[in-house]
Each structure stands twice: as structure tokens, then as C-alpha cells.
């Protein structure tokens, strides 16, 4: 069973599509968020979750204090499940958090998207080609705020992402048959993200 791990919506159950998605395991999700929170990259962040599946990554960010999340998923069944999961998380965290579900293909969404996001999760299907992932990363690199971070999750057997010049790889970690890469805008290092002024 998939649940929100921590934060205001901790233990809230998340439904998962019956097929076509690979929910991020609790172990991997906790490791990802431990690294992000250590760098002060979650609280108040504007988050984009691409190939969202069940929405677990983006909704975990909301539970842990992110300001907003855009969840992008083209599969009709998965998008419906994300909307239901989002409703549960929204009820737990209150009206302050903005949660938007977009039933669109990632490339179509990014073609018209207007940033800037502080944190982007990319967990594409295993069959997404390295070329298509590189195109996605190139577009995402232009939509990140200063100090923004990208987290890519892929099968361990996949080749490493081809990073555009706008993104600098920071870390790579393998968890069984899954590998997670972090990259940041330019040559950013693990430093707290500048806060937006209101």
C-alpha cells in the first residue's frame, strides 16, 4: 500500500493505477526527500511532477510544506486517480496548498508551460527513450527558478540522463533496480534556495 510518508498528510493512503505506472517505493521517496529537505528545497517550493503516475512525489512535497504542485499525467485512469489522491491530501493539509492536476502529455504541457518552478520530479516510463528524456530536461531547464532542482528517477539499467547546459548534475544514487539523479540550475551546489519575495 502506498501512503504519504511524512508531513501534514502523513499516513494518508494513495491509490495507484492498476497498470502502466511504477510508484516510487517508500525507501526511495524518503531518501529523495531527506536530501531535498537537508538542502532546504521543499518548504515553500513550487513543484512540478512530470509523468506523475499516482502523484506520490508531488503530493509528498505538498505534505512536507511545498507551496504548490502541478501534476502532469496523460493516462486517463492515472489522471483520475491522481485527482482522487490530491483531494485526500488537500483535505489533510488545508486550503493553503495549491494542487493542480493536468491530464496532458508531458511534451505538450512543457511546450506551453510558464515557470518558474523550484523543484521538478521526472519519473518517466521505462520505455521513454534517452532522446525524449533529454528533450524533456532541456525544456525543464528553462522553466526552473534560480537555485531550482531536478530529480530524475529511472531504471538502474538505463543510461544516465543527458543533461543540458542549463543543468548541472549533483548526485546519483542507486536503490536496487532504481537510480535517482539530482541536478540543479547552472553550477548550483547543495545550498538553500533563495526565497521569493512577496
PDB file of C-alpha atoms in Angstrom:
ATOM      1  CA  UNK A   1       0.000   0.000   0.000  1.00  0.00           C
ATOM      2  CA  UNK A   2       1.284   3.469  -0.905  1.00  0.00           C
ATOM      3  CA  UNK A   3       0.948   6.280   1.630  1.00  0.00           C
ATOM      4  CA  UNK A   4       2.270   9.772   2.228  1.00  0.00           C
ATOM      5  CA  UNK A   5       5.322   9.217   4.428  1.00  0.00           C
ATOM      6  CA  UNK A   6       5.627  12.422   6.428  1.00  0.00           C
ATOM      7  CA  UNK A   7       4.274  15.921   6.978  1.00  0.00           C
ATOM      8  CA  UNK A   8       0.761  17.253   7.429  1.00  0.00           C
ATOM      9  CA  UNK A   9      -0.729  14.485   5.267  1.00  0.00           C
ATOM     10  CA  UNK A  10       1.486  11.749   6.732  1.00  0.00           C
ATOM     11  CA  UNK A  11      -0.135   8.269   6.509  1.00  0.00           C
ATOM     12  CA  UNK A  12      -2.799   9.403   4.016  1.00  0.00           C
ATOM     13  CA  UNK A  13      -3.429   6.491   1.639  1.00  0.00           C
ATOM     14  CA  UNK A  14      -2.672   6.924  -2.061  1.00  0.00           C
ATOM     15  CA  UNK A  15      -4.322   4.826  -4.747  1.00  0.00           C
ATOM     16  CA  UNK A  16      -2.099   3.523  -7.533  1.00  0.00           C
ATOM     17  CA  UNK A  17      -3.126   2.809 -11.150  1.00  0.00           C
ATOM     18  CA  UNK A  18      -3.535  -0.893 -11.828  1.00  0.00           C
ATOM     19  CA  UNK A  19      -1.036  -0.800 -14.684  1.00  0.00           C
ATOM     20  CA  UNK A  20       1.296   1.480 -16.599  1.00  0.00           C
ATOM     21  CA  UNK A  21       2.982   3.150 -13.622  1.00  0.00           C
ATOM     22  CA  UNK A  22       5.821   2.366 -11.187  1.00  0.00           C
ATOM     23  CA  UNK A  23       5.128   4.044  -7.856  1.00  0.00           C
ATOM     24  CA  UNK A  24       8.301   5.246  -6.175  1.00  0.00           C
ATOM     25  CA  UNK A  25       8.998   2.974  -3.210  1.00  0.00           C
ATOM     26  CA  UNK A  26       8.776   4.413   0.300  1.00  0.00           C
ATOM     27  CA  UNK A  27      12.517   3.850   0.766  1.00  0.00           C
ATOM     28  CA  UNK A  28      13.432   5.775  -2.360  1.00  0.00           C
ATOM     29  CA  UNK A  29      10.912   8.530  -1.677  1.00  0.00           C
ATOM     30  CA  UNK A  30      12.194   9.003   1.875  1.00  0.00           C
ATOM     31  CA  UNK A  31      15.792   9.192   0.648  1.00  0.00           C
ATOM     32  CA  UNK A  32      14.883  11.743  -2.029  1.00  0.00           C
ATOM     33  CA  UNK A  33      13.084  13.967   0.450  1.00  0.00           C
ATOM     34  CA  UNK A  34      15.738  13.640   3.137  1.00  0.00           C
ATOM     35  CA  UNK A  35      18.278  15.060   0.678  1.00  0.00           C
ATOM     36  CA  UNK A  36      15.937  17.812  -0.500  1.00  0.00           C
ATOM     37  CA  UNK A  37      14.921  18.873   2.996  1.00  0.00           C
ATOM     38  CA  UNK A  38      18.551  18.881   4.156  1.00  0.00           C
ATOM     39  CA  UNK A  39      19.174  21.473   1.426  1.00  0.00           C
ATOM     40  CA  UNK A  40      16.005  23.426   2.381  1.00  0.00           C
ATOM     41  CA  UNK A  41      14.444  22.807  -1.034  1.00  0.00           C
ATOM     42  CA  UNK A  42      10.913  21.694  -0.088  1.00  0.00           C
ATOM     43  CA  UNK A  43       9.300  24.190   2.284  1.00  0.00           C
ATOM     44  CA  UNK A  44       7.539  26.892   0.256  1.00  0.00           C
ATOM     45  CA  UNK A  45       8.630  25.350  -3.064  1.00  0.00           C
ATOM     46  CA  UNK A  46       6.718  25.490  -6.333  1.00  0.00           C
ATOM     47  CA  UNK A  47       6.787  21.876  -7.529  1.00  0.00           C
ATOM     48  CA  UNK A  48       6.257  20.206 -10.908  1.00  0.00           C
ATOM     49  CA  UNK A  49       5.685  16.429 -11.040  1.00  0.00           C
ATOM     50  CA  UNK A  50       6.020  15.061 -14.590  1.00  0.00           C
ATOM     51  CA  UNK A  51       4.807  11.573 -15.582  1.00  0.00           C
ATOM     52  CA  UNK A  52       3.093  11.779 -12.203  1.00  0.00           C
ATOM     53  CA  UNK A  53       1.592   8.257 -12.086  1.00  0.00           C
ATOM     54  CA  UNK A  54      -0.129   8.231  -8.692  1.00  0.00           C
ATOM     55  CA  UNK A  55       1.142  11.719  -7.800  1.00  0.00           C
ATOM     56  CA  UNK A  56       3.117  10.345  -4.847  1.00  0.00           C
ATOM     57  CA  UNK A  57       6.217  12.519  -5.294  1.00  0.00           C
ATOM     58  CA  UNK A  58       4.423  15.816  -5.828  1.00  0.00           C
ATOM     59  CA  UNK A  59       1.870  15.138  -3.090  1.00  0.00           C
ATOM     60  CA  UNK A  60       4.623  14.135  -0.651  1.00  0.00           C
ATOM     61  CA  UNK A  61       6.182  17.544  -1.322  1.00  0.00           C
ATOM     62  CA  UNK A  62       2.879  19.268  -0.537  1.00  0.00           C
ATOM     63  CA  UNK A  63       2.560  17.295   2.693  1.00  0.00           C
ATOM     64  CA  UNK A  64       6.060  18.452   3.695  1.00  0.00           C
ATOM     65  CA  UNK A  65       5.325  22.132   3.143  1.00  0.00           C
ATOM     66  CA  UNK A  66       5.639  22.905  -0.566  1.00  0.00           C
ATOM     67  CA  UNK A  67       3.500  25.861  -1.633  1.00  0.00           C
ATOM     68  CA  UNK A  68       2.105  24.359  -4.844  1.00  0.00           C
ATOM     69  CA  UNK A  69       2.320  21.389  -7.162  1.00  0.00           C
ATOM     70  CA  UNK A  70       1.437  20.790 -10.800  1.00  0.00           C
ATOM     71  CA  UNK A  71       0.917  17.082 -11.515  1.00  0.00           C
ATOM     72  CA  UNK A  72       1.150  16.127 -15.194  1.00  0.00           C
ATOM     73  CA  UNK A  73      -0.102  12.747 -16.430  1.00  0.00           C
ATOM     74  CA  UNK A  74      -1.617  11.831 -19.803  1.00  0.00           C
ATOM     75  CA  UNK A  75      -3.095   8.399 -18.986  1.00  0.00           C
ATOM     76  CA  UNK A  76      -6.823   8.893 -18.234  1.00  0.00           C
ATOM     77  CA  UNK A  77      -7.033   6.308 -15.452  1.00  0.00           C
ATOM     78  CA  UNK A  78      -3.900   7.586 -13.756  1.00  0.00           C
ATOM     79  CA  UNK A  79      -5.037  11.224 -14.010  1.00  0.00           C
ATOM     80  CA  UNK A  80      -8.355  10.287 -12.373  1.00  0.00           C
ATOM     81  CA  UNK A  81      -6.513   8.501  -9.553  1.00  0.00           C
ATOM     82  CA  UNK A  82      -4.173  11.464  -9.079  1.00  0.00           C
ATOM     83  CA  UNK A  83      -7.178  13.757  -8.712  1.00  0.00           C
ATOM     84  CA  UNK A  84      -8.630  11.495  -6.006  1.00  0.00           C
ATOM     85  CA  UNK A  85      -5.282  11.307  -4.202  1.00  0.00           C
ATOM     86  CA  UNK A  86      -4.910  15.069  -4.455  1.00  0.00           C
ATOM     87  CA  UNK A  87      -8.328  15.551  -2.861  1.00  0.00           C
ATOM     88  CA  UNK A  88      -7.289  13.429   0.147  1.00  0.00           C
ATOM     89  CA  UNK A  89      -4.026  15.302   0.577  1.00  0.00           C
ATOM     90  CA  UNK A  90      -5.720  18.685   0.135  1.00  0.00           C
ATOM     91  CA  UNK A  91      -8.182  17.793   2.899  1.00  0.00           C
ATOM     92  CA  UNK A  92      -5.297  16.884   5.216  1.00  0.00           C
ATOM     93  CA  UNK A  93      -3.134  19.952   4.564  1.00  0.00           C
ATOM     94  CA  UNK A  94      -5.857  22.567   4.192  1.00  0.00           C
ATOM     95  CA  UNK A  95      -6.657  25.119   1.538  1.00  0.00           C
ATOM     96  CA  UNK A  96      -3.286  26.902   1.635  1.00  0.00           C
ATOM     97  CA  UNK A  97      -1.584  24.439  -0.704  1.00  0.00           C
ATOM     98  CA  UNK A  98      -2.290  24.704  -4.428  1.00  0.00           C
ATOM     99  CA  UNK A  99      -2.641  21.327  -6.154  1.00  0.00           C
ATOM    100  CA  UNK A 100      -3.325  21.253  -9.901  1.00  0.00           C
ATOM    101  CA  UNK A 101      -3.771  18.092 -11.984  1.00  0.00           C
ATOM    102  CA  UNK A 102      -3.094  18.340 -15.728  1.00  0.00           C
ATOM    103  CA  UNK A 103      -4.280  15.485 -17.957  1.00  0.00           C
ATOM    104  CA  UNK A 104      -1.822  16.135 -20.763  1.00  0.00           C
ATOM    105  CA  UNK A 105       1.227  14.627 -22.357  1.00  0.00           C
ATOM    106  CA  UNK A 106       4.414  15.967 -20.787  1.00  0.00           C
ATOM    107  CA  UNK A 107       5.849  17.328 -24.040  1.00  0.00           C
ATOM    108  CA  UNK A 108       2.590  19.158 -24.824  1.00  0.00           C
ATOM    109  CA  UNK A 109       2.432  20.584 -21.306  1.00  0.00           C
ATOM    110  CA  UNK A 110       6.030  21.802 -21.336  1.00  0.00           C
ATOM    111  CA  UNK A 111       5.594  23.377 -24.773  1.00  0.00           C
ATOM    112  CA  UNK A 112       3.178  25.932 -23.300  1.00  0.00           C
ATOM    113  CA  UNK A 113       4.243  25.968 -19.645  1.00  0.00           C
ATOM    114  CA  UNK A 114       5.313  29.132 -17.902  1.00  0.00           C
ATOM    115  CA  UNK A 115       7.705  28.663 -14.968  1.00  0.00           C
ATOM    116  CA  UNK A 116       9.346  29.159 -12.689  1.00  0.00           C
ATOM    117  CA  UNK A 117       9.382  26.019 -10.565  1.00  0.00           C
ATOM    118  CA  UNK A 118      11.735  25.401  -7.656  1.00  0.00           C
ATOM    119  CA  UNK A 119      11.580  21.605  -7.749  1.00  0.00           C
ATOM    120  CA  UNK A 120      10.801  19.243 -10.644  1.00  0.00           C
ATOM    121  CA  UNK A 121      10.320  15.482 -10.379  1.00  0.00           C
ATOM    122  CA  UNK A 122      10.725  13.393 -13.537  1.00  0.00           C
ATOM    123  CA  UNK A 123       9.848   9.705 -13.190  1.00  0.00           C
ATOM    124  CA  UNK A 124       9.108   8.616 -16.766  1.00  0.00           C
ATOM    125  CA  UNK A 125       8.044   5.187 -18.031  1.00  0.00           C
ATOM    126  CA  UNK A 126      10.913   2.777 -18.533  1.00  0.00           C
ATOM    127  CA  UNK A 127      10.291   2.798 -22.271  1.00  0.00           C
ATOM    128  CA  UNK A 128      10.859   6.552 -22.619  1.00  0.00           C
ATOM    129  CA  UNK A 129      13.885   6.964 -24.867  1.00  0.00           C
ATOM    130  CA  UNK A 130      17.059   8.735 -23.778  1.00  0.00           C
ATOM    131  CA  UNK A 131      16.430  11.273 -26.561  1.00  0.00           C
ATOM    132  CA  UNK A 132      12.924  12.063 -25.311  1.00  0.00           C
ATOM    133  CA  UNK A 133      14.201  12.406 -21.745  1.00  0.00           C
ATOM    134  CA  UNK A 134      16.951  14.755 -22.936  1.00  0.00           C
ATOM    135  CA  UNK A 135      14.343  16.902 -24.720  1.00  0.00           C
ATOM    136  CA  UNK A 136      12.257  16.991 -21.546  1.00  0.00           C
ATOM    137  CA  UNK A 137      15.257  18.030 -19.444  1.00  0.00           C
ATOM    138  CA  UNK A 138      16.192  20.743 -21.903  1.00  0.00           C
ATOM    139  CA  UNK A 139      12.711  22.257 -21.647  1.00  0.00           C
ATOM    140  CA  UNK A 140      12.607  21.895 -17.869  1.00  0.00           C
ATOM    141  CA  UNK A 141      15.977  23.622 -17.539  1.00  0.00           C
ATOM    142  CA  UNK A 142      14.437  26.782 -18.938  1.00  0.00           C
ATOM    143  CA  UNK A 143      11.490  26.672 -16.519  1.00  0.00           C
ATOM    144  CA  UNK A 144      13.371  26.465 -13.218  1.00  0.00           C
ATOM    145  CA  UNK A 145      13.776  29.287 -10.753  1.00  0.00           C
ATOM    146  CA  UNK A 146      17.245  30.314  -9.559  1.00  0.00           C
ATOM    147  CA  UNK A 147      18.528  27.548  -7.318  1.00  0.00           C
ATOM    148  CA  UNK A 148      15.945  25.115  -8.717  1.00  0.00           C
ATOM    149  CA  UNK A 149      16.437  21.368  -8.538  1.00  0.00           C
ATOM    150  CA  UNK A 150      15.501  18.482 -10.850  1.00  0.00           C
ATOM    151  CA  UNK A 151      15.152  14.901  -9.589  1.00  0.00           C
ATOM    152  CA  UNK A 152      15.120  12.119 -12.199  1.00  0.00           C
ATOM    153  CA  UNK A 153      14.182   8.535 -11.354  1.00  0.00           C
ATOM    154  CA  UNK A 154      14.950   5.741 -13.836  1.00  0.00           C
ATOM    155  CA  UNK A 155      15.623   2.033 -14.003  1.00  0.00           C
ATOM    156  CA  UNK A 156      19.175   1.271 -12.898  1.00  0.00           C
ATOM    157  CA  UNK A 157      19.834  -0.318 -16.282  1.00  0.00           C
ATOM    158  CA  UNK A 158      19.004   2.944 -18.068  1.00  0.00           C
ATOM    159  CA  UNK A 159      21.819   5.157 -19.292  1.00  0.00           C
ATOM    160  CA  UNK A 160      22.401   8.329 -17.254  1.00  0.00           C
ATOM    161  CA  UNK A 161      20.428  11.394 -18.346  1.00  0.00           C
ATOM    162  CA  UNK A 162      21.979  13.685 -20.946  1.00  0.00           C
ATOM    163  CA  UNK A 163      21.969  16.970 -19.039  1.00  0.00           C
ATOM    164  CA  UNK A 164      21.503  20.226 -20.946  1.00  0.00           C
ATOM    165  CA  UNK A 165      23.935  23.079 -20.346  1.00  0.00           C
ATOM    166  CA  UNK A 166      21.339  24.744 -18.105  1.00  0.00           C
ATOM    167  CA  UNK A 167      21.521  21.898 -15.560  1.00  0.00           C
ATOM    168  CA  UNK A 168      24.489  20.694 -13.528  1.00  0.00           C
ATOM    169  CA  UNK A 169      24.364  17.135 -12.127  1.00  0.00           C
ATOM    170  CA  UNK A 170      24.825  16.988  -8.355  1.00  0.00           C
ATOM    171  CA  UNK A 171      24.388  13.435  -7.199  1.00  0.00           C
ATOM    172  CA  UNK A 172      23.493   9.928  -8.309  1.00  0.00           C
ATOM    173  CA  UNK A 173      22.321   7.099  -6.077  1.00  0.00           C
ATOM    174  CA  UNK A 174      21.201   3.569  -6.833  1.00  0.00           C
ATOM    175  CA  UNK A 175      18.492   1.736  -4.875  1.00  0.00           C
ATOM    176  CA  UNK A 176      18.258  -1.843  -6.140  1.00  0.00           C
ATOM    177  CA  UNK A 177      16.833  -1.631  -9.661  1.00  0.00           C
ATOM    178  CA  UNK A 178      16.229   2.141  -9.434  1.00  0.00           C
ATOM    179  CA  UNK A 179      18.656   5.041  -9.845  1.00  0.00           C
ATOM    180  CA  UNK A 180      17.936   8.633  -8.822  1.00  0.00           C
ATOM    181  CA  UNK A 181      19.820  11.651 -10.167  1.00  0.00           C
ATOM    182  CA  UNK A 182      19.700  15.215  -8.814  1.00  0.00           C
ATOM    183  CA  UNK A 183      20.676  18.253 -10.882  1.00  0.00           C
ATOM    184  CA  UNK A 184      20.447  21.982 -10.317  1.00  0.00           C
ATOM    185  CA  UNK A 185      20.330  25.145 -12.374  1.00  0.00           C
ATOM    186  CA  UNK A 186      23.771  26.086 -13.680  1.00  0.00           C
ATOM    187  CA  UNK A 187      26.601  25.134 -11.353  1.00  0.00           C
ATOM    188  CA  UNK A 188      24.487  25.326  -8.189  1.00  0.00           C
ATOM    189  CA  UNK A 189      25.566  23.196  -5.233  1.00  0.00           C
ATOM    190  CA  UNK A 190      23.600  21.915  -2.253  1.00  0.00           C
ATOM    191  CA  UNK A 191      22.715  25.289  -0.821  1.00  0.00           C
ATOM    192  CA  UNK A 192      19.417  26.676   0.460  1.00  0.00           C
ATOM    193  CA  UNK A 193      17.177  28.034  -2.299  1.00  0.00           C
ATOM    194  CA  UNK A 194      16.634  31.795  -2.348  1.00  0.00           C
ATOM    195  CA  UNK A 195      13.131  32.627  -1.164  1.00  0.00           C
ATOM    196  CA  UNK A 196      10.698  34.536  -3.346  1.00  0.00           C
ATOM    197  CA  UNK A 197       9.830  37.963  -2.045  1.00  0.00           C
ATOM    198  CA  UNK A 198       6.134  38.688  -1.640  1.00  0.00           C
TER     199      UNK A 198
END
